[in-house]
Coordinates of C-alpha atoms in Angstrom, one line a residue:
M1 CA 30.1 102.8 55.6
G2 CA 29.0 102.5 59.1
A3 CA 26.4 105.8 60.2
E4 CA 27.6 109.5 61.8
G5 CA 27.1 110.2 65.5
A6 CA 24.3 112.9 65.8
D7 CA 25.9 116.5 67.6
G8 CA 25.4 117.4 70.7
F9 CA 22.9 119.8 71.7
S10 CA 24.0 123.4 72.8
P11 CA 21.7 125.0 75.6
T12 CA 21.2 129.1 75.3
S13 CA 21.4 129.7 78.6
G14 CA 24.8 129.1 80.8
G15 CA 24.2 124.9 81.0
N16 CA 26.8 122.6 79.5
G17 CA 27.0 121.2 75.9
G18 CA 25.6 117.9 74.6
N19 CA 28.1 115.1 74.2
G20 CA 28.2 114.3 70.8
G21 CA 27.5 110.7 69.3
D22 CA 29.9 107.9 68.3
G23 CA 30.1 106.8 65.0
A24 CA 28.1 102.7 63.6
N25 CA 30.6 100.8 63.3
A26 CA 31.6 99.2 60.1
T27 CA 29.4 95.7 59.2
L28 CA 30.5 95.6 55.2
N29 CA 34.0 94.2 54.7
G30 CA 36.1 97.0 53.4
A31 CA 33.6 99.5 54.3
S32 CA 34.7 102.9 56.7
G33 CA 33.2 103.6 60.4
G34 CA 31.3 106.3 61.2
A35 CA 32.1 109.7 61.2
G36 CA 31.9 110.5 65.6
G37 CA 29.2 113.9 66.1
S38 CA 30.3 117.1 66.8
G39 CA 30.4 118.1 70.8
G40 CA 27.9 120.9 71.8
D41 CA 28.7 124.3 71.9
G42 CA 28.7 125.1 76.0
G43 CA 26.0 128.2 77.3
L44 CA 27.3 131.2 78.3
Y45 CA 29.2 129.8 81.7
G46 CA 28.9 126.1 80.5
N47 CA 31.9 123.9 79.2
G48 CA 31.5 122.7 75.6
G49 CA 30.9 118.6 74.9
D50 CA 33.6 116.5 74.1
G51 CA 32.8 115.3 70.1
G52 CA 32.6 111.9 69.8
D53 CA 34.1 108.5 68.8
G54 CA 35.2 107.3 65.1
G55 CA 33.1 104.1 64.9
N56 CA 36.0 101.0 64.1
G57 CA 36.6 100.6 59.9
A58 CA 35.5 97.0 59.2
S59 CA 38.2 93.6 58.0
G60 CA 38.9 93.2 54.3
T61 CA 38.0 90.1 53.1
N62 CA 41.2 87.7 52.8
S63 CA 43.3 86.3 49.4
F64 CA 41.9 83.2 47.7
G65 CA 44.2 80.6 47.5
G66 CA 47.5 83.4 46.8
L67 CA 45.6 84.1 43.6
T68 CA 43.4 87.5 44.4
P69 CA 45.0 89.7 46.7
G70 CA 43.5 91.3 50.1
Q71 CA 40.7 92.8 50.4
D72 CA 42.1 96.7 51.9
G73 CA 40.4 97.3 55.4
G74 CA 38.0 100.1 55.9
D75 CA 39.0 103.5 57.3
G76 CA 38.5 104.4 60.7
G77 CA 35.5 107.0 61.3
D78 CA 36.8 110.3 62.3
G79 CA 36.5 112.2 65.6
G80 CA 34.0 114.7 66.3
A81 CA 36.0 118.2 66.6
G82 CA 35.3 118.9 71.0
G83 CA 32.4 121.8 72.1
I84 CA 33.7 125.1 72.0
G85 CA 33.5 126.5 75.8
G86 CA 30.7 129.1 76.8
A87 CA 32.3 132.5 77.0
G88 CA 32.1 134.3 80.5
G89 CA 29.5 136.6 81.8
S90 CA 30.5 140.3 81.9
G91 CA 31.9 142.1 85.6
G92 CA 29.4 143.7 87.9
S93 CA 29.2 147.9 87.4
L94 CA 31.0 148.5 90.4
A95 CA 33.5 146.5 91.1
G96 CA 32.6 142.6 89.6
H97 CA 35.2 139.9 87.7
G98 CA 34.3 139.1 84.5
G99 CA 33.1 135.2 85.0
E100 CA 35.3 132.8 84.1
G101 CA 35.4 131.9 80.4
G102 CA 33.8 127.7 80.1
D103 CA 36.8 124.8 79.2
G104 CA 37.1 123.8 75.5
C105 CA 36.1 119.6 75.2
N106 CA 39.1 117.3 73.0
G107 CA 38.6 116.7 69.4
G108 CA 37.2 112.4 70.2
A109 CA 40.2 109.6 69.1
G110 CA 39.9 108.8 65.5
G111 CA 39.5 105.4 64.7
K112 CA 42.2 102.9 64.8
G113 CA 43.2 101.6 61.2
G114 CA 42.0 97.9 60.8
A115 CA 43.5 95.2 60.6
A116 CA 45.4 94.0 57.3
S117 CA 44.4 90.0 55.8
N118 CA 47.5 87.6 56.4
G119 CA 49.9 86.6 53.7
A120 CA 48.9 83.5 51.8
N121 CA 50.5 80.4 52.3
G122 CA 52.9 78.9 50.2
V123 CA 52.1 75.9 47.6
A124 CA 52.9 73.0 49.5
G125 CA 55.7 70.2 47.2
G126 CA 55.8 73.3 44.6
N127 CA 58.1 77.1 43.3
L128 CA 56.4 79.4 44.9
N129 CA 57.3 81.5 48.0
A130 CA 54.7 83.0 50.8
G131 CA 52.8 85.9 49.8
D132 CA 53.7 89.0 51.6
G133 CA 51.8 90.3 55.2
G134 CA 49.4 93.5 54.0
D135 CA 50.0 96.8 55.6
G136 CA 47.7 97.6 58.1
G137 CA 45.0 99.9 57.6
D138 CA 46.0 104.5 58.9
G139 CA 44.8 105.6 61.6
G140 CA 42.0 108.0 61.1
T141 CA 41.8 112.0 62.3
G142 CA 40.5 114.0 64.9
G143 CA 41.6 115.4 68.2
T144 CA 43.9 112.9 69.1
G145 CA 44.9 110.6 65.5
G146 CA 44.0 107.1 66.5
N147 CA 46.7 104.6 66.2
G148 CA 47.4 103.2 62.3
G149 CA 46.4 99.0 62.8
D150 CA 49.5 96.6 63.0
A151 CA 50.4 94.9 59.6
G152 CA 49.4 91.7 59.4
Q153 CA 52.1 88.7 59.7
A154 CA 53.8 86.9 56.8
Q155 CA 52.9 83.2 56.1
A156 CA 55.4 79.8 56.8
A157 CA 56.6 79.4 52.8
G158 CA 55.9 76.4 51.2
Y159 CA 58.4 73.4 50.5
A160 CA 59.4 72.9 46.7
D161 CA 61.2 69.7 45.8
G162 CA 62.2 69.2 49.9
T163 CA 64.0 73.0 50.4
Q164 CA 62.2 75.7 52.0
G165 CA 61.1 78.4 50.4
S166 CA 62.3 82.1 51.8
G167 CA 59.5 83.5 54.0
G168 CA 56.7 85.6 53.6
D169 CA 58.1 89.6 54.3
G170 CA 56.4 91.2 57.4
G171 CA 54.2 93.7 56.1
N172 CA 54.5 97.6 57.4
G173 CA 52.6 99.5 59.9
G174 CA 49.8 101.5 59.1
A175 CA 50.4 105.1 59.2
G176 CA 49.0 107.1 62.2
G177 CA 46.8 109.5 62.6
N178 CA 48.3 113.0 63.7
P179 CA 49.7 112.9 66.0
G180 CA 48.9 109.2 66.1
D181 CA 51.0 106.3 67.0
G182 CA 52.4 104.2 64.1
G183 CA 51.6 100.4 63.9
D184 CA 54.5 98.0 64.7
G185 CA 55.4 96.2 61.3
A186 CA 54.8 92.3 61.5
N187 CA 57.7 89.7 62.6
A188 CA 58.8 88.3 59.7
V189 CA 58.5 83.8 59.6
A190 CA 61.5 81.6 59.8
G191 CA 62.1 80.4 56.0
S192 CA 65.1 82.0 54.6
G193 CA 65.1 84.9 56.1
A194 CA 62.2 87.0 55.7
T195 CA 62.4 90.8 56.2
G196 CA 60.2 92.7 58.9
G197 CA 58.6 95.0 58.3
N198 CA 58.6 99.0 58.4
S199 CA 57.3 100.9 61.2
G200 CA 54.4 103.4 60.8
D201 CA 55.0 106.9 60.5
G202 CA 53.0 109.4 62.7
G203 CA 54.2 111.2 65.6
D204 CA 55.5 108.6 67.5
P205 CA 56.4 106.2 65.0
G206 CA 56.1 102.5 65.9
A207 CA 59.8 100.0 66.1
G208 CA 60.4 98.3 62.8
G209 CA 59.4 94.3 63.0
A210 CA 62.4 92.2 64.0
G211 CA 63.8 89.7 60.7
G212 CA 63.3 86.4 60.8
K213 CA 64.8 83.9 62.1
G214 CA 67.7 82.4 59.2
G215 CA 66.6 79.0 58.4
T216 CA 68.6 76.1 59.2
G217 CA 71.5 75.5 57.0
L218 CA 73.4 72.4 55.0
T219 CA 76.3 73.2 56.5
T220 CA 76.8 76.4 58.7
G221 CA 72.8 77.6 59.9
S222 CA 71.6 80.8 57.9
T223 CA 71.9 84.2 58.9
G224 CA 69.1 86.2 60.2
K225 CA 67.9 89.2 58.5
A226 CA 68.9 92.7 59.9
G227 CA 65.9 94.8 61.7
T228 CA 64.1 97.5 59.5
S229 CA 66.5 101.4 60.1
P230 CA 63.3 104.1 60.1
T231 CA 63.8 107.0 58.2
S232 CA 61.8 108.6 61.0
G233 CA 61.7 108.9 64.9
G234 CA 61.3 105.2 64.9
G235 CA 63.0 102.2 66.9
G236 CA 65.4 100.1 65.4
G237 CA 64.0 96.6 64.5
D238 CA 66.0 93.9 66.5
G239 CA 68.4 91.1 63.9
G240 CA 66.6 87.8 63.7
T241 CA 68.6 84.7 65.3
G242 CA 70.8 82.7 63.5
G243 CA 69.8 79.6 62.3
S244 CA 70.5 76.1 63.6
G245 CA 73.4 74.8 61.9
A246 CA 73.4 71.0 60.9
T247 CA 75.2 67.5 62.2
G248 CA 78.5 69.2 63.8
A249 CA 78.5 72.3 61.7
K250 CA 78.7 76.0 63.3
G251 CA 74.9 78.1 63.8
G252 CA 74.3 81.2 61.9
T253 CA 74.8 84.6 62.9
G254 CA 73.2 86.4 64.1
G255 CA 71.1 89.5 62.4
A256 CA 72.3 93.0 63.0
G257 CA 70.2 95.3 64.6
G258 CA 69.0 98.2 62.5
D259 CA 70.4 102.7 63.3
G260 CA 67.2 103.7 65.5
G261 CA 65.8 106.4 63.8
L262 CA 66.4 110.9 65.3
Y263 CA 64.9 109.6 67.8
G264 CA 65.5 106.3 68.7
N265 CA 67.2 103.2 70.6
G266 CA 69.2 101.2 68.1
G267 CA 67.9 97.7 67.5
D268 CA 69.5 94.6 69.4
G269 CA 71.7 92.3 67.4
G270 CA 70.0 88.6 66.5
T271 CA 71.0 86.3 69.0
G272 CA 73.2 83.7 66.9
G273 CA 72.1 79.9 66.1
A274 CA 73.5 76.2 68.7
G275 CA 76.0 74.5 66.9
G276 CA 74.5 71.5 65.3
K277 CA 74.9 68.4 67.7
G278 CA 78.7 66.3 67.1
A279 CA 78.1 62.8 65.1
T280 CA 76.8 59.6 66.6
G281 CA 80.6 57.4 67.4
A282 CA 80.8 54.3 65.3
S283 CA 80.3 51.4 66.7
G284 CA 82.5 48.2 67.6
T285 CA 83.5 45.0 65.7
T286 CA 82.7 42.2 67.1
L287 CA 86.9 41.7 67.3
G288 CA 86.5 43.5 70.2
L289 CA 87.5 46.6 69.5
P290 CA 86.0 49.7 71.3
G291 CA 83.0 51.9 69.5
D292 CA 84.4 55.4 68.3
T293 CA 84.4 58.8 69.9
G294 CA 81.8 60.5 69.3
A295 CA 82.2 63.7 66.7
T296 CA 82.8 67.2 68.8
G297 CA 79.7 69.6 68.0
G298 CA 79.3 72.1 66.1
T299 CA 80.0 75.9 67.5
G300 CA 77.3 78.7 68.4
G301 CA 77.2 81.4 65.8
D302 CA 78.0 84.7 66.8
G303 CA 75.6 87.4 67.9
G304 CA 74.7 90.0 65.7
A305 CA 76.0 93.6 66.0
G306 CA 73.8 96.3 67.9
G307 CA 72.2 99.3 66.0
L308 CA 73.2 102.7 66.5
G309 CA 71.2 104.7 68.5
G310 CA 69.4 108.1 66.5
A311 CA 71.5 111.4 66.5
Q312 CA 69.5 113.4 68.7
A313 CA 68.7 111.3 72.0
G314 CA 68.9 107.1 70.9
N315 CA 70.9 104.8 73.0
G316 CA 72.5 102.4 71.0
G317 CA 71.7 99.0 70.2
A318 CA 73.1 96.3 73.0
G319 CA 75.2 93.3 71.0
G320 CA 73.2 89.9 71.1
A321 CA 74.5 86.5 72.4
G322 CA 76.5 84.2 71.1
G323 CA 74.7 81.0 70.3
T324 CA 74.8 77.7 72.5
G325 CA 77.5 75.1 71.1
G326 CA 76.1 71.8 70.1
V327 CA 76.6 68.7 71.7
G328 CA 78.8 66.4 71.6
G329 CA 77.9 63.3 69.8
Q330 CA 77.4 59.7 71.5
G331 CA 80.4 56.9 71.9
G332 CA 80.0 53.5 69.5
T333 CA 78.5 50.8 71.4
G334 CA 81.0 48.1 72.0
A335 CA 80.4 45.1 71.3
T336 CA 80.6 41.1 72.8
A337 CA 84.5 39.0 71.3
L338 CA 83.9 36.9 69.1
S339 CA 84.3 32.8 70.5
M340 CA 84.6 34.6 73.7
P341 CA 80.9 33.5 75.1
T342 CA 82.4 33.7 78.3
G343 CA 84.8 36.9 78.6
S344 CA 83.4 40.8 78.9
G345 CA 81.6 42.7 76.3
V346 CA 84.7 46.4 75.7
P347 CA 83.1 49.2 75.9
G348 CA 81.5 52.1 73.6
G349 CA 82.9 55.3 73.0
G350 CA 83.3 58.1 74.9
G351 CA 80.9 60.7 73.9
S352 CA 83.1 64.1 72.7
T353 CA 82.1 67.7 74.1
G354 CA 80.5 69.9 73.0
G355 CA 81.0 72.6 70.6
L356 CA 82.6 76.2 71.8
G357 CA 79.8 79.1 72.2
G358 CA 79.7 81.9 69.7
T359 CA 81.5 85.1 70.6
G360 CA 78.1 88.0 71.3
G361 CA 77.6 91.1 69.5
T362 CA 79.1 94.3 69.1
G363 CA 77.1 96.9 71.1
G364 CA 75.2 99.8 69.4
T365 CA 77.1 103.4 70.0

């Protein structure tokens, strides 16, 4: 781990206490940062010195080809304690007021938790899904807790026999120091709609990670994943976007927003997926028939519902917007009439209308 910072000097007369030294940053993978030095106590009238900041923890080693787990990042060093303010002097013998005591200084900030390593990629051509993102490191303790490290981002899934695997789940946000903020959950990657990471615990938890976008379906697009709902005070995660529809098919429904924690706002519903483009009409024939009209585009997916606001003070999330309608298919190409060298070619078919937009989601209360 990193070396600890030196303590500040404490004068014996009336001066201010010296500031504590900062802890050293860790250099070896997975090692913890050094603790900050304590602030020196103030002299008779002096202020206490500030505690030193804790050093940063070193990042853990990455997973090797998905065969070994990624190493945890090192903890941030603890912040040094603030020095005690000096005592006020005694009042004069006739009517003097006593001197004011020196102010105590704050403890050093806790070190930030190490960032989590990324999940391993799925194997292309195999049948393995992607690895999950690692959890963020916890923030260090101190006068003010450090923020928890954000979770590592999940990697895209591999393909198995032409079928897309599921995206890895986002890692959980690290717990904040007392009372630092929790790290936000990582967003899930696209696939069949992986789950977003959970929010970190702490004084003010981070919002849940957004749900992953649904994959493009063989017919209708898949539904976006719902946002996470924290169990403490944080906001709910936003719902994922619905997947796009295949040719002429309806887009997927947006994921629902996560409900807010006790004081948190509800997450917004995900946007509906776009409808698929209409099929192109058939070409005209050599007998002089016109081309066919293109097919109508697919209907846009419905927006996801907004999450509920927290019981104490949270607002409801907004409903997701409906997806856009698919583009109408092109008309078929006209053909030249047979054995009519001086005749005009017949026209191609008309383009079709675009699909309808999806319905917006219901707002949370």
